[in-house]
Backbone as a chain_set.jsonl record, in Angstrom:
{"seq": "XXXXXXXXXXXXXXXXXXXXXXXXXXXXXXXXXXXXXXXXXXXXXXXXXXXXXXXXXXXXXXXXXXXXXXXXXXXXXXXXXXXXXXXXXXXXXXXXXXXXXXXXXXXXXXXXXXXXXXXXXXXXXXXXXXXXXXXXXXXXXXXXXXXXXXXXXXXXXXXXXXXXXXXXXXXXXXXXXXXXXXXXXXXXXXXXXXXXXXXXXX", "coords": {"N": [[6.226, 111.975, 62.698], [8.767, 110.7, 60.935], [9.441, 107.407, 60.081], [12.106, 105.501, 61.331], [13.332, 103.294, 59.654], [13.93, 101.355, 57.089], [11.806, 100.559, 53.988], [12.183, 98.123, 51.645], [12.389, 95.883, 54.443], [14.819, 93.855, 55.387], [15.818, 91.198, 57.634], [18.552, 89.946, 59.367], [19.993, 86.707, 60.725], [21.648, 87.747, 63.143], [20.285, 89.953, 64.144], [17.258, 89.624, 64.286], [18.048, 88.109, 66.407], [19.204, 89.803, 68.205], [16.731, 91.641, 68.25], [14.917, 89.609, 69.534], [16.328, 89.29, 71.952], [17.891, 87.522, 72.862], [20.919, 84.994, 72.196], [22.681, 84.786, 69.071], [22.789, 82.416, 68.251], [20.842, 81.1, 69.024], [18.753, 82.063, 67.266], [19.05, 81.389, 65.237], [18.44, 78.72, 65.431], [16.129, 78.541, 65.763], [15.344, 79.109, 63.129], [16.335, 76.875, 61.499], [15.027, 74.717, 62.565], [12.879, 75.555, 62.018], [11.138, 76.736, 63.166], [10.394, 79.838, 62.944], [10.046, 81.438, 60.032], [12.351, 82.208, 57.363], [14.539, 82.648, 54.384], [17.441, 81.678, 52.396], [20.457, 83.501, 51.432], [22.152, 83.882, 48.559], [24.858, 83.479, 49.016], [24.535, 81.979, 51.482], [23.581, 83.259, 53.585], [21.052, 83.465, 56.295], [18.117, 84.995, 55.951], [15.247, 87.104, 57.357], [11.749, 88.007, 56.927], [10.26, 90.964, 58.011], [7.312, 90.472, 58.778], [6.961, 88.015, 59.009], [8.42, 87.599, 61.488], [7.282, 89.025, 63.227], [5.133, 87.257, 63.361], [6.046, 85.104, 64.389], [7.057, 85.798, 66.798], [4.657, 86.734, 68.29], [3.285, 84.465, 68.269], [4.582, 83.111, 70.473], [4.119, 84.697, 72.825], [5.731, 87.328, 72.982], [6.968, 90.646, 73.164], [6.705, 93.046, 71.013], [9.024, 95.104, 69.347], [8.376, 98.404, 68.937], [9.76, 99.651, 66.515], [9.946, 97.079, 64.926], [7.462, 96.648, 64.266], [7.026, 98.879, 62.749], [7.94, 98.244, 60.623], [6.706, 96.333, 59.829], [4.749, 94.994, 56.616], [1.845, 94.713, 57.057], [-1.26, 96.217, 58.935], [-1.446, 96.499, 61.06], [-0.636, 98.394, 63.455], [0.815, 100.161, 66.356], [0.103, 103.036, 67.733], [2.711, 105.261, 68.551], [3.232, 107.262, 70.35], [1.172, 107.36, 72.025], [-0.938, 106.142, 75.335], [-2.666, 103.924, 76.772], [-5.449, 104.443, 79.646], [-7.21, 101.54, 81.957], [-9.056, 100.932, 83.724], [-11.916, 100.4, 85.925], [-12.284, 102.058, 88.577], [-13.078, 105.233, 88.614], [-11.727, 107.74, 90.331], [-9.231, 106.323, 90.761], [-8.45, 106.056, 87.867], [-8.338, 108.833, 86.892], [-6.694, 109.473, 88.453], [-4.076, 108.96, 87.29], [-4.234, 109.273, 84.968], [-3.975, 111.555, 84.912], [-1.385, 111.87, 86.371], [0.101, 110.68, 84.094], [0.358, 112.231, 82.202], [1.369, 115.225, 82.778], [3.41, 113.975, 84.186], [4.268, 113.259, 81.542], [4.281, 114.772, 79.219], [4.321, 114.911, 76.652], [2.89, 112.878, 75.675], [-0.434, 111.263, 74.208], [-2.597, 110.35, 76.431], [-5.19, 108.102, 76.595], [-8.167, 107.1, 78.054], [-10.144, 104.579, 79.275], [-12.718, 103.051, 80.786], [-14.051, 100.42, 81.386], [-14.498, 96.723, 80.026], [-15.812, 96.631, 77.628], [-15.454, 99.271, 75.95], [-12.757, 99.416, 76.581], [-11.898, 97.676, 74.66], [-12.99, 98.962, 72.442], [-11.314, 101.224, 72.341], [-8.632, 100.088, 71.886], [-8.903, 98.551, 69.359], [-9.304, 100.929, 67.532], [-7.275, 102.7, 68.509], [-4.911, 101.755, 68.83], [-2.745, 101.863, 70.949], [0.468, 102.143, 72.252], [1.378, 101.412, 74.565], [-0.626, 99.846, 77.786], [-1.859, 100.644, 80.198], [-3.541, 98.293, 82.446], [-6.203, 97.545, 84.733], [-6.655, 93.985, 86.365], [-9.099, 93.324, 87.357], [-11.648, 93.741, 86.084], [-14.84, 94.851, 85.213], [-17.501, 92.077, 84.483], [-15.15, 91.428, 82.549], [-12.533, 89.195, 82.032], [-9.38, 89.457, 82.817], [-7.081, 88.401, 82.388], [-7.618, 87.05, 80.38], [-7.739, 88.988, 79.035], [-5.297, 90.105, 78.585], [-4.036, 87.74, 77.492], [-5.196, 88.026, 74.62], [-4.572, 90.309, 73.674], [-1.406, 89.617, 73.526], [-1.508, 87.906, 71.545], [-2.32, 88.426, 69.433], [-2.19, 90.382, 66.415], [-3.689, 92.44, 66.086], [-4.178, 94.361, 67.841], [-1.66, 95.934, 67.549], [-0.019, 94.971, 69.382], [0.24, 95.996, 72.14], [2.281, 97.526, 74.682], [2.259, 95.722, 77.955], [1.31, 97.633, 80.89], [0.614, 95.881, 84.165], [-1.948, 96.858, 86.769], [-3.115, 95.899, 89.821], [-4.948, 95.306, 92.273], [-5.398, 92.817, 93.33], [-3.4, 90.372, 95.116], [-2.562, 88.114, 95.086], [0.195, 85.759, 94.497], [0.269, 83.769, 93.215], [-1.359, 84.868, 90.803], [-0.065, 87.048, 90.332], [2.669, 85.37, 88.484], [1.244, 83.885, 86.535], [0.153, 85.991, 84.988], [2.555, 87.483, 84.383], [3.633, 85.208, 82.72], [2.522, 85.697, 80.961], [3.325, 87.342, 78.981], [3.359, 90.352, 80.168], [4.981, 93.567, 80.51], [4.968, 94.853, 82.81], [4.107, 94.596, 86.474], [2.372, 95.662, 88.829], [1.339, 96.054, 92.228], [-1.838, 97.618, 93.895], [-1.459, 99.964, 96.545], [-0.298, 101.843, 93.903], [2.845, 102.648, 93.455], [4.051, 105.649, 92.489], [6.025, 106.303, 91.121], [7.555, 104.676, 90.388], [5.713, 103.11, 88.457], [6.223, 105.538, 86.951], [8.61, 105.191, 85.713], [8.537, 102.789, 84.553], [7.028, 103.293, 82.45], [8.637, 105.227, 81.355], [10.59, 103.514, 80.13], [8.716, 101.474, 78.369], [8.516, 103.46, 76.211], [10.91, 104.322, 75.837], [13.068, 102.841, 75.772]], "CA": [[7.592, 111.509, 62.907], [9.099, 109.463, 60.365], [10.08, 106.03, 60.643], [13.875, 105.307, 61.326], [13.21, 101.338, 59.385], [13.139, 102.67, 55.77], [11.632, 100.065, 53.447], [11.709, 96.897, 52.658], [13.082, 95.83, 55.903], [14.967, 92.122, 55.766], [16.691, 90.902, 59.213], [19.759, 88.841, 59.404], [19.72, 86.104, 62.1], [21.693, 88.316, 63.98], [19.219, 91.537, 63.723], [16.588, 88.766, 64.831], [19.06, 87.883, 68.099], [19.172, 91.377, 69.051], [15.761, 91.936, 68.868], [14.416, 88.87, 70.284], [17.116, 89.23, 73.232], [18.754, 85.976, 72.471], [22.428, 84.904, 70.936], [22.895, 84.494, 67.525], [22.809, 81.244, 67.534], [19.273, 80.738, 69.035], [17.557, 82.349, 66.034], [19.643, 79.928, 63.724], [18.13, 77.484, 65.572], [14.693, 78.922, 65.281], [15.26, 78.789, 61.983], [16.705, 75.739, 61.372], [14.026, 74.175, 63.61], [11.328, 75.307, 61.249], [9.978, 78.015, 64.024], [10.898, 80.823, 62.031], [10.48, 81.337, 58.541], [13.633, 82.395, 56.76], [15.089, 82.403, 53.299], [19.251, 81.917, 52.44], [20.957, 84.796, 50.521], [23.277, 83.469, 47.454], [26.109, 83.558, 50.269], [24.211, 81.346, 52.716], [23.15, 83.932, 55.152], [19.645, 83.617, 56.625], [17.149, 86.677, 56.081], [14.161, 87.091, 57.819], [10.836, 88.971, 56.736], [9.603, 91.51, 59.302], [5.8, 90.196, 58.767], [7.521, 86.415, 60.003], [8.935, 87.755, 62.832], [6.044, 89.551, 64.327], [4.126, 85.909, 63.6], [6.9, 84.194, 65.367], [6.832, 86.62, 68.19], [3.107, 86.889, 68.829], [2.889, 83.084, 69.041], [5.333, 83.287, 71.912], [3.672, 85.866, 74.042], [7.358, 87.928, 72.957], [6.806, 91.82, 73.363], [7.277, 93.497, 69.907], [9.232, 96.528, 69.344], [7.533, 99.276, 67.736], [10.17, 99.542, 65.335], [9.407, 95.988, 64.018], [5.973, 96.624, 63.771], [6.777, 100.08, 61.605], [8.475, 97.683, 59.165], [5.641, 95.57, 59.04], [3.708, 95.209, 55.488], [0.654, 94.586, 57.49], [-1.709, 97.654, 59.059], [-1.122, 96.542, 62.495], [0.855, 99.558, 64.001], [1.239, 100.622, 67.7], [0.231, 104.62, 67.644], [3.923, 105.504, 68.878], [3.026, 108.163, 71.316], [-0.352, 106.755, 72.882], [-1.093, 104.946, 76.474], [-4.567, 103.719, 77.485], [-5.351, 103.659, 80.816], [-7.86, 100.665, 81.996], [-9.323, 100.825, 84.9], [-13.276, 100.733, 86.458], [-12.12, 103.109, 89.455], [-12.916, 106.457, 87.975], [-10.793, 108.246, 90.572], [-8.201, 105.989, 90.335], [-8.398, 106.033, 86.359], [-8.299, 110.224, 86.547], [-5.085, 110.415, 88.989], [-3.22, 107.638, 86.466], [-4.386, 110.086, 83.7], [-3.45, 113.297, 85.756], [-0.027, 111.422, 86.586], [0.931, 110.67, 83.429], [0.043, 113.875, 81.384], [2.066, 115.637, 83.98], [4.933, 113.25, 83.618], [5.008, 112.72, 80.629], [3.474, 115.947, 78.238], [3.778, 114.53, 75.184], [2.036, 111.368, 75.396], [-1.575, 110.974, 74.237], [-3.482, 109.851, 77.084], [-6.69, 107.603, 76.64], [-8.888, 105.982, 79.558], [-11.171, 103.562, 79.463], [-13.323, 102.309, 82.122], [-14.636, 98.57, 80.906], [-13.647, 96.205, 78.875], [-15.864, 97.008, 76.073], [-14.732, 100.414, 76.019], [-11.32, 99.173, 76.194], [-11.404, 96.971, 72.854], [-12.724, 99.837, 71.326], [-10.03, 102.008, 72.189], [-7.733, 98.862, 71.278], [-8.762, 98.18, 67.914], [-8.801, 101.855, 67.009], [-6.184, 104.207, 68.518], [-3.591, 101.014, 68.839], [-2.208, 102.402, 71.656], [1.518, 101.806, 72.194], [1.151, 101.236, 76.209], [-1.372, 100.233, 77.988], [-1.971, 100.274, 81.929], [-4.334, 97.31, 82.41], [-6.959, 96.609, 85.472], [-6.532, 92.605, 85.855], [-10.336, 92.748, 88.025], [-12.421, 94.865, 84.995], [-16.452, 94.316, 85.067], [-17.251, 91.67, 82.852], [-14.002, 90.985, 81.299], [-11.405, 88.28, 82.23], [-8.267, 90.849, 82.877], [-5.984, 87.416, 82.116], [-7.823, 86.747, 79.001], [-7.809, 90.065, 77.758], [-3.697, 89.839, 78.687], [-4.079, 86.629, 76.125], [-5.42, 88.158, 73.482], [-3.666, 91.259, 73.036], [-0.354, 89.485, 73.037], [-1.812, 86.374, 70.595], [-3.104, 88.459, 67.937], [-1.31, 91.78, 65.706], [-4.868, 93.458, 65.624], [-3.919, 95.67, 68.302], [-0.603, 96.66, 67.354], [0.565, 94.464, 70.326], [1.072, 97.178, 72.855], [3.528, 97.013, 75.961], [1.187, 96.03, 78.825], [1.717, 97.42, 82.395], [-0.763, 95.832, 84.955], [-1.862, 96.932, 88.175], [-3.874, 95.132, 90.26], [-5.719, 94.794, 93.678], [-5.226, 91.494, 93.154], [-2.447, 90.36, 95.813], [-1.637, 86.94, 95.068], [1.622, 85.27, 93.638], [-0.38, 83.229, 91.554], [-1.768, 85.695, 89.898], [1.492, 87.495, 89.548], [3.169, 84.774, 87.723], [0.166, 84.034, 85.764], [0.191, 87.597, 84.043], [4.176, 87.234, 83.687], [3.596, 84.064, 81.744], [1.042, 86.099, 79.671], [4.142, 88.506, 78.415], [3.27, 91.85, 80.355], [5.989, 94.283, 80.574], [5.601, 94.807, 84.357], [3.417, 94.011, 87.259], [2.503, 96.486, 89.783], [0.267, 96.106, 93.283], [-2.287, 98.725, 94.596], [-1.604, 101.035, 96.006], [0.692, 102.285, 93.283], [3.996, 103.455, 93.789], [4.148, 106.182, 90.883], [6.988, 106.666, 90.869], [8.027, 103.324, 89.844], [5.201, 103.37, 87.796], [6.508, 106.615, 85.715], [10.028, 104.62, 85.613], [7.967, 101.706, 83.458], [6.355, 103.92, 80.88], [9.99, 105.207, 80.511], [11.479, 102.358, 79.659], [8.187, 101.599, 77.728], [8.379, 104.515, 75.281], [12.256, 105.039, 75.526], [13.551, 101.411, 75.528]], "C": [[7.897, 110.388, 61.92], [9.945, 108.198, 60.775], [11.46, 105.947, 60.407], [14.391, 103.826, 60.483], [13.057, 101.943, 57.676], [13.078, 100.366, 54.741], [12.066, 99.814, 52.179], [12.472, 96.91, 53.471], [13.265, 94.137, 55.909], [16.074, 91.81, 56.675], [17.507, 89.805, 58.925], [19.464, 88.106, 60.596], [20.27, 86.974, 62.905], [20.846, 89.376, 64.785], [18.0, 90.823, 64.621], [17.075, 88.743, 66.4], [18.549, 89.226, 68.317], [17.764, 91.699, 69.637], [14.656, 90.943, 69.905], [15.361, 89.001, 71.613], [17.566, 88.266, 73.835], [20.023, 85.927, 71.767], [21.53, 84.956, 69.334], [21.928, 82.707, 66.983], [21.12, 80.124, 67.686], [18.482, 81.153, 68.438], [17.966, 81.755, 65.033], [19.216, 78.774, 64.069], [16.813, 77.518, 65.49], [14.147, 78.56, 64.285], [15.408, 77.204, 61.607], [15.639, 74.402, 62.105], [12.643, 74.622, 62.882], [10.463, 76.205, 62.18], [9.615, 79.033, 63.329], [11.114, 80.839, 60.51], [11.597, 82.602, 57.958], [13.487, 81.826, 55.084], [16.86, 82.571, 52.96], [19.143, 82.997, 50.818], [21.652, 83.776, 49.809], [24.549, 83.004, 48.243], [25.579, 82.738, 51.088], [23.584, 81.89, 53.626], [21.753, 83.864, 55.115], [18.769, 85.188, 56.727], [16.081, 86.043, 56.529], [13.186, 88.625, 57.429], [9.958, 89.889, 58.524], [7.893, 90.547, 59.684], [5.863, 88.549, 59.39], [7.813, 86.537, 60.773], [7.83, 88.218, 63.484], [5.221, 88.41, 64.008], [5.012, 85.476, 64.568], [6.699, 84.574, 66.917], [5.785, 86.645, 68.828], [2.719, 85.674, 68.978], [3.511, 82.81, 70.764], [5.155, 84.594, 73.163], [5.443, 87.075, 74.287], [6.686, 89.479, 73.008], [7.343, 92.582, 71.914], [7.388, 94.309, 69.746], [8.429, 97.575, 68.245], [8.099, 99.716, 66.52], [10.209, 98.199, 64.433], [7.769, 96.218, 63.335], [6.166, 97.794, 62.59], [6.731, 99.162, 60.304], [7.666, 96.882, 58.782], [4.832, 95.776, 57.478], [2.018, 95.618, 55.694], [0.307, 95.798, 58.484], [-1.736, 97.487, 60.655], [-0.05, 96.89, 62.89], [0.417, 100.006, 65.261], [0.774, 102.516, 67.112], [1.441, 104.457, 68.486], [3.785, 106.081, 70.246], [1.61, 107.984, 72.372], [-0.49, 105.846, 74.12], [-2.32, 105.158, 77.0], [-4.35, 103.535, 78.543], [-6.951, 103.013, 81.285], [-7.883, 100.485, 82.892], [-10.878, 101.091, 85.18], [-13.176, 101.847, 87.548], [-12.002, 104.338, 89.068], [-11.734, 107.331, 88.715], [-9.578, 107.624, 90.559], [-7.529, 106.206, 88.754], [-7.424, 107.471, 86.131], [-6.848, 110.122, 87.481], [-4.012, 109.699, 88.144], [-3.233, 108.516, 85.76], [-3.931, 111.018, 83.839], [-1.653, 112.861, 85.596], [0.78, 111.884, 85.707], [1.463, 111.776, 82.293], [1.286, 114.832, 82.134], [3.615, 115.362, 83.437], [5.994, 113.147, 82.496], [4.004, 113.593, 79.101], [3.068, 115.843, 76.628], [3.324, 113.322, 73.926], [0.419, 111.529, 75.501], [-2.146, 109.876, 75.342], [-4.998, 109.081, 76.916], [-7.024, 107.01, 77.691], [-10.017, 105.184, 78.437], [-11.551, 102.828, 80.598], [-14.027, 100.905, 82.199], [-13.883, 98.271, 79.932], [-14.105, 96.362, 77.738], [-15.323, 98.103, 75.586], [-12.986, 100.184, 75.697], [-11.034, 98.246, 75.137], [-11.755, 97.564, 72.013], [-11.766, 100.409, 70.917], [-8.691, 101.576, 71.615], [-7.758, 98.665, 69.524], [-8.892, 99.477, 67.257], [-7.729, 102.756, 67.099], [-4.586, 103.377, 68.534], [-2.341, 101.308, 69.939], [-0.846, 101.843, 71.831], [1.724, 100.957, 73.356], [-0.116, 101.23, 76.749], [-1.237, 99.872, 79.371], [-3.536, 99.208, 82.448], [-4.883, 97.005, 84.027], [-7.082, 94.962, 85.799], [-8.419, 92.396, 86.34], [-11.648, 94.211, 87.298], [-13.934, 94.189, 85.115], [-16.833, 93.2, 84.119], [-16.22, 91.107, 82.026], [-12.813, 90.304, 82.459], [-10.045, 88.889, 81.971], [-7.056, 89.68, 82.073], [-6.309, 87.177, 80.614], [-7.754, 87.654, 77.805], [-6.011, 90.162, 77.585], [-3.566, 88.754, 77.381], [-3.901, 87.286, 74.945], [-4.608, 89.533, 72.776], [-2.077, 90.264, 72.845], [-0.405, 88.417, 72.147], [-1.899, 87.508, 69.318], [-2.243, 89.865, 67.701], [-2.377, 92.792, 65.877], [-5.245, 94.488, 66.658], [-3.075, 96.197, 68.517], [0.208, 96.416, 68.393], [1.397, 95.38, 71.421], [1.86, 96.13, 74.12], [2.506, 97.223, 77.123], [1.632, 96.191, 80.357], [0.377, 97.42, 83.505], [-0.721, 96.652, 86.152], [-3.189, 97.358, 88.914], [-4.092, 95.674, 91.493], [-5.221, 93.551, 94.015], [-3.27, 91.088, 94.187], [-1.767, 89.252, 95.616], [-0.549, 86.114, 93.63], [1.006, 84.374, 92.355], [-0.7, 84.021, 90.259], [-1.069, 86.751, 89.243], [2.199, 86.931, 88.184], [2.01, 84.341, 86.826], [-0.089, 84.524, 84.489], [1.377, 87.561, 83.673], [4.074, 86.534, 82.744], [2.765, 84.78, 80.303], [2.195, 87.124, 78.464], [3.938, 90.213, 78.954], [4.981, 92.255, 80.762], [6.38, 94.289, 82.182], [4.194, 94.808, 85.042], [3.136, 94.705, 88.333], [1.138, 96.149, 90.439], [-0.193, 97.327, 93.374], [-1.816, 98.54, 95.967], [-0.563, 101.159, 95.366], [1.571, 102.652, 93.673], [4.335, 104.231, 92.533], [5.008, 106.637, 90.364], [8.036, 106.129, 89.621], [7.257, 102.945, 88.483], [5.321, 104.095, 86.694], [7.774, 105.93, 85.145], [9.685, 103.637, 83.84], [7.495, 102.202, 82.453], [7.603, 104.123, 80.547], [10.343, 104.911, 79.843], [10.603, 102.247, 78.479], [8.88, 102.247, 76.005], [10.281, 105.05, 74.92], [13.199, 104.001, 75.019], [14.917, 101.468, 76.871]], "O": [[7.372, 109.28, 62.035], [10.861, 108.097, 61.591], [11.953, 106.306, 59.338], [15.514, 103.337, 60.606], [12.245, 102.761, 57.244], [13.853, 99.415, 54.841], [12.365, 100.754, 51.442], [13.336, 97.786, 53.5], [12.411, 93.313, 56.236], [17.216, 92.188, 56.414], [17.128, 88.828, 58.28], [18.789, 88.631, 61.481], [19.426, 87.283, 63.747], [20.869, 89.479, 66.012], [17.723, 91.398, 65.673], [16.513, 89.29, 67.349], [17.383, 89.488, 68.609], [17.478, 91.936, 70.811], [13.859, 91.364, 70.743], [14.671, 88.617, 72.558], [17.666, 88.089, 75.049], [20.253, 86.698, 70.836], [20.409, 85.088, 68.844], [21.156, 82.212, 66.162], [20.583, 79.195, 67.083], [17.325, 80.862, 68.741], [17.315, 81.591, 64.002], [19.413, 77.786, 63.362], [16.248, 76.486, 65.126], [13.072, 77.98, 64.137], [14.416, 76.488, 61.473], [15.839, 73.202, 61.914], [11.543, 74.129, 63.134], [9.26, 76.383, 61.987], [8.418, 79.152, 63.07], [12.081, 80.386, 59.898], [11.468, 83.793, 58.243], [12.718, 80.977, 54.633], [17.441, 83.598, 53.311], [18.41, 83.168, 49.843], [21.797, 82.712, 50.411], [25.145, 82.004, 47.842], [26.481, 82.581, 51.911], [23.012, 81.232, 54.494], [21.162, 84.147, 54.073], [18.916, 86.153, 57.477], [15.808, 84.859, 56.328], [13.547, 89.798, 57.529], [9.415, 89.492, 59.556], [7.574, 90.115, 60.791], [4.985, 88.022, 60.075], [7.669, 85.514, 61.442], [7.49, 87.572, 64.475], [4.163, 88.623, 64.599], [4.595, 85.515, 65.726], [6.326, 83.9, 67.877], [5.874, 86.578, 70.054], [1.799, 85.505, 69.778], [2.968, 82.444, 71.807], [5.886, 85.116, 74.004], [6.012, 87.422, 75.321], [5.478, 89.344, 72.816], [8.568, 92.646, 71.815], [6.378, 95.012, 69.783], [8.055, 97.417, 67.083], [7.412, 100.103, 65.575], [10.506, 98.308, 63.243], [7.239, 95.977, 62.25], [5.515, 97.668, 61.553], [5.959, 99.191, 59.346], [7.635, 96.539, 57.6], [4.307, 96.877, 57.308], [1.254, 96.33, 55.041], [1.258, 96.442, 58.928], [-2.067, 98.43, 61.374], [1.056, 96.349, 62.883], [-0.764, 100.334, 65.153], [1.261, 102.999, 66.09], [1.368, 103.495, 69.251], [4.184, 105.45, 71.225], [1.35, 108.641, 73.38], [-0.126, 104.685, 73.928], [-2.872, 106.141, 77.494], [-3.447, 102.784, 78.914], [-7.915, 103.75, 81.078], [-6.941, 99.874, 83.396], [-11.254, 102.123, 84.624], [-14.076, 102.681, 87.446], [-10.854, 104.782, 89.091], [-10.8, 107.697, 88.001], [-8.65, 108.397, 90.321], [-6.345, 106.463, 88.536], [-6.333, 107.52, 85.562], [-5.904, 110.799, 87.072], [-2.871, 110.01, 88.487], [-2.088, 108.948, 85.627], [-3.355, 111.542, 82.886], [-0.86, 113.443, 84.856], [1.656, 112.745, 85.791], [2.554, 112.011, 81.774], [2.281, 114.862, 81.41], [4.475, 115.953, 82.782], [7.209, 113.052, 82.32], [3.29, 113.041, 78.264], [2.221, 116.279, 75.848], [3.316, 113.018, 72.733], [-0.096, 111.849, 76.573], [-2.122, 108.67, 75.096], [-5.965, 109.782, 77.214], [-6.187, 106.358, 78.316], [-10.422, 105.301, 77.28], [-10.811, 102.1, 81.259], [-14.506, 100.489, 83.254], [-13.064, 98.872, 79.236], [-13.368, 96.325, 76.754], [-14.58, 97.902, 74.625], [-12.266, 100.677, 74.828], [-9.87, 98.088, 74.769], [-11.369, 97.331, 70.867], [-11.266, 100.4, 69.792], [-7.858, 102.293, 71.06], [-6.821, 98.654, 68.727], [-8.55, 99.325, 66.084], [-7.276, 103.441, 66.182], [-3.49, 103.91, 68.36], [-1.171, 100.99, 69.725], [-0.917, 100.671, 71.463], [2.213, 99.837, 73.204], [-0.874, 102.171, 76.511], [-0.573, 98.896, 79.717], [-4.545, 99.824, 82.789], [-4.142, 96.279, 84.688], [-8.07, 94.626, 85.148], [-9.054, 91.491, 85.8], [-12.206, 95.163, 87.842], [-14.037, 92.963, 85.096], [-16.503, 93.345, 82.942], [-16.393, 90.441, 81.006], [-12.384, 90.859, 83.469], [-9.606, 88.79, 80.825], [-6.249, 90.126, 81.257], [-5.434, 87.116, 79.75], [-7.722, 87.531, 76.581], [-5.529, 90.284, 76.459], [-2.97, 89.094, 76.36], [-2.868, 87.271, 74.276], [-4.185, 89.647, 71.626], [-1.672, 90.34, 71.685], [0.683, 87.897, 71.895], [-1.427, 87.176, 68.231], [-1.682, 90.409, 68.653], [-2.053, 93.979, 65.825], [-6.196, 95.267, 66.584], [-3.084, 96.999, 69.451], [1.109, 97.219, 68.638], [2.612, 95.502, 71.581], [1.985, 94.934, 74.382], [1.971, 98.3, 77.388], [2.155, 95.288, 81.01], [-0.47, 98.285, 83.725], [0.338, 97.12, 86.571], [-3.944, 98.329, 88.852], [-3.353, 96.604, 91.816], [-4.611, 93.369, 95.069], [-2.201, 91.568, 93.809], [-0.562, 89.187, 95.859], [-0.624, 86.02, 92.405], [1.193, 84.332, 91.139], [-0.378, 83.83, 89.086], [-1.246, 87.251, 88.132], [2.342, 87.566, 87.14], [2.288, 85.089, 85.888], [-0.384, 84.001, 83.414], [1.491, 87.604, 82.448], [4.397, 87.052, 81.675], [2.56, 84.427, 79.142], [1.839, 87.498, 77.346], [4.305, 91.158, 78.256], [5.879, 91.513, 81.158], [7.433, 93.96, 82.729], [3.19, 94.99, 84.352], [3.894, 94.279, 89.204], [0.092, 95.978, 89.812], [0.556, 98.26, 93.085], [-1.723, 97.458, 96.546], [0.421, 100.687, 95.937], [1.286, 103.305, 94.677], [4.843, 103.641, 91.579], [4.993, 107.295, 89.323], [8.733, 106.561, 88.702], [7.892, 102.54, 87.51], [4.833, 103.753, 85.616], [7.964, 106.162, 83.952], [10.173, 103.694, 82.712], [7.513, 101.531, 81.421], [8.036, 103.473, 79.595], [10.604, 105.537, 78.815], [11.095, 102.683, 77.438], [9.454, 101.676, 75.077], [10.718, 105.835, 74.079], [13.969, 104.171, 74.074], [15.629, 100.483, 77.068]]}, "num_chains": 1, "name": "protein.A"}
C-alpha cells in the first residue's frame, strides 16, 4: 500500500495543531517556546520537519499517527496492518487472537507470551497496535508502557491494555503513560473490537 504523505513532508503550525489535537496557536507557542523545532519560510510562516515532530511527540508520551511516522526520514515505521497481542494466559492470548482474526481479517495477528518475547516481536515486526498485559512475568507492564512511548525504536505503536489489575491507581498511572485505552478483565470484546477500530481507522 503506498503511502498517502509523498515526500519530503514539511508541516505548517497549523498541520502540527491538527495533528497534535491542539489550536493553532498552541504549536506557535511550542515553537516559540523553544519545544519544537521549527524554521520561518521567506513569508514568516513556521515549518516543521516530520523527524522534529515525532521527537517532540515521543518526549510527551503523545500517540503518533502512522502517517507521521511514514513521513519520517528515520527507519522507525509502525507495520500498518499488524497487532501484537501480550499476554502470559495462553488461553486468554488464543481467544484475543481468535477474536481479532475473526473481526478483523485483514490484520496480521502476532502473540507473545513474555516480555522477552514481546521486545522481540517489538523491535522487529513494529507492530502498529498492541494489546498489552500490565502483570507479564518478569517485566514491569508500566515500564514497558514507558518505554515504548519514550523511544521511536518501536515505531511507537497505539497501546491497548488490559489488565486484572483493578485499581484506579493503576488506571490513571497507565493513562499518564499515553495508552490509547484501558480495559478490565474480564473483557468486554466488543468494546474491545470498537478500540482496534478506531486504532487502525482513526
Amino acid at each position: 500500500m503506498a503511502d498517502k504523505i509523498k515526500k519530503p513532508v514539511i508541516y505548517s503550525a497549523l498541520e502540527v495543531a491538527n495533528i497534535c489535537g491542539v489550536v493553532n496557536q498552541t504549536a506557535i507557542n511550542w515553537i516559540n517556546s523553544g519545544y519544537l523545532t521549527a524554521f520561518k519560510t521567506p513569508g514568516g510562516q513556521y515549518r516543521v520537519y516530520p523527524d522534529d515532530l515525532i521527537d517532540f511527540m515521543s518526549k510527551r508520551n503523545m500517540h503518533i499517527p502512522q502517517e507521521l511516522l511514514n513521513a519520517s526520514s528515520k527507519k522507525h515505521r509502525a507495520a500498518p496492518s499488524t497487532i501484537l497481542i501480550i499476554d502470559d494466559d495462553k488461553t486468554f492470548n488464543a481467544l484475543v487472537t481468535a477474536f481479532v482474526q475473526e473481526r478483523f481479517p485483514s490484520l496480521e495477528v502476532i502473540q507473545a507470551f513474555d516480555g522477552f518475547e514481546a521486545g522481540v516481536q517489538l523491535s522487529t515486526k513494529k507492530p502498529h497496535c498492541i494489546m498489552l498485559d500490565l502483570d507479564l512475568p518478569g517485566v514491569d507492564g508500566f515500564e514497558l508502557c514507558r518505554k515504548i512511548n519514550e523511544s521511536t525504536e518501536y515505531g511507537k505503536p497505539a497501546i491497548i491494555v488490559v489488565t486484572a489489575l483493578d485499581s484506579e491507581e493503576d488506571e490513571a498511572k497507565v493513562r499518564a503513560l499515553g495508552v490509547e485505552r484501558f480495559f478490565r478483565k474480564p473483557l468486554i470484546f466488543e468494546e474491545f473490537g470498537t478500540a482496534i477500530e478506531r486504532v487502525f481507522n482513526g
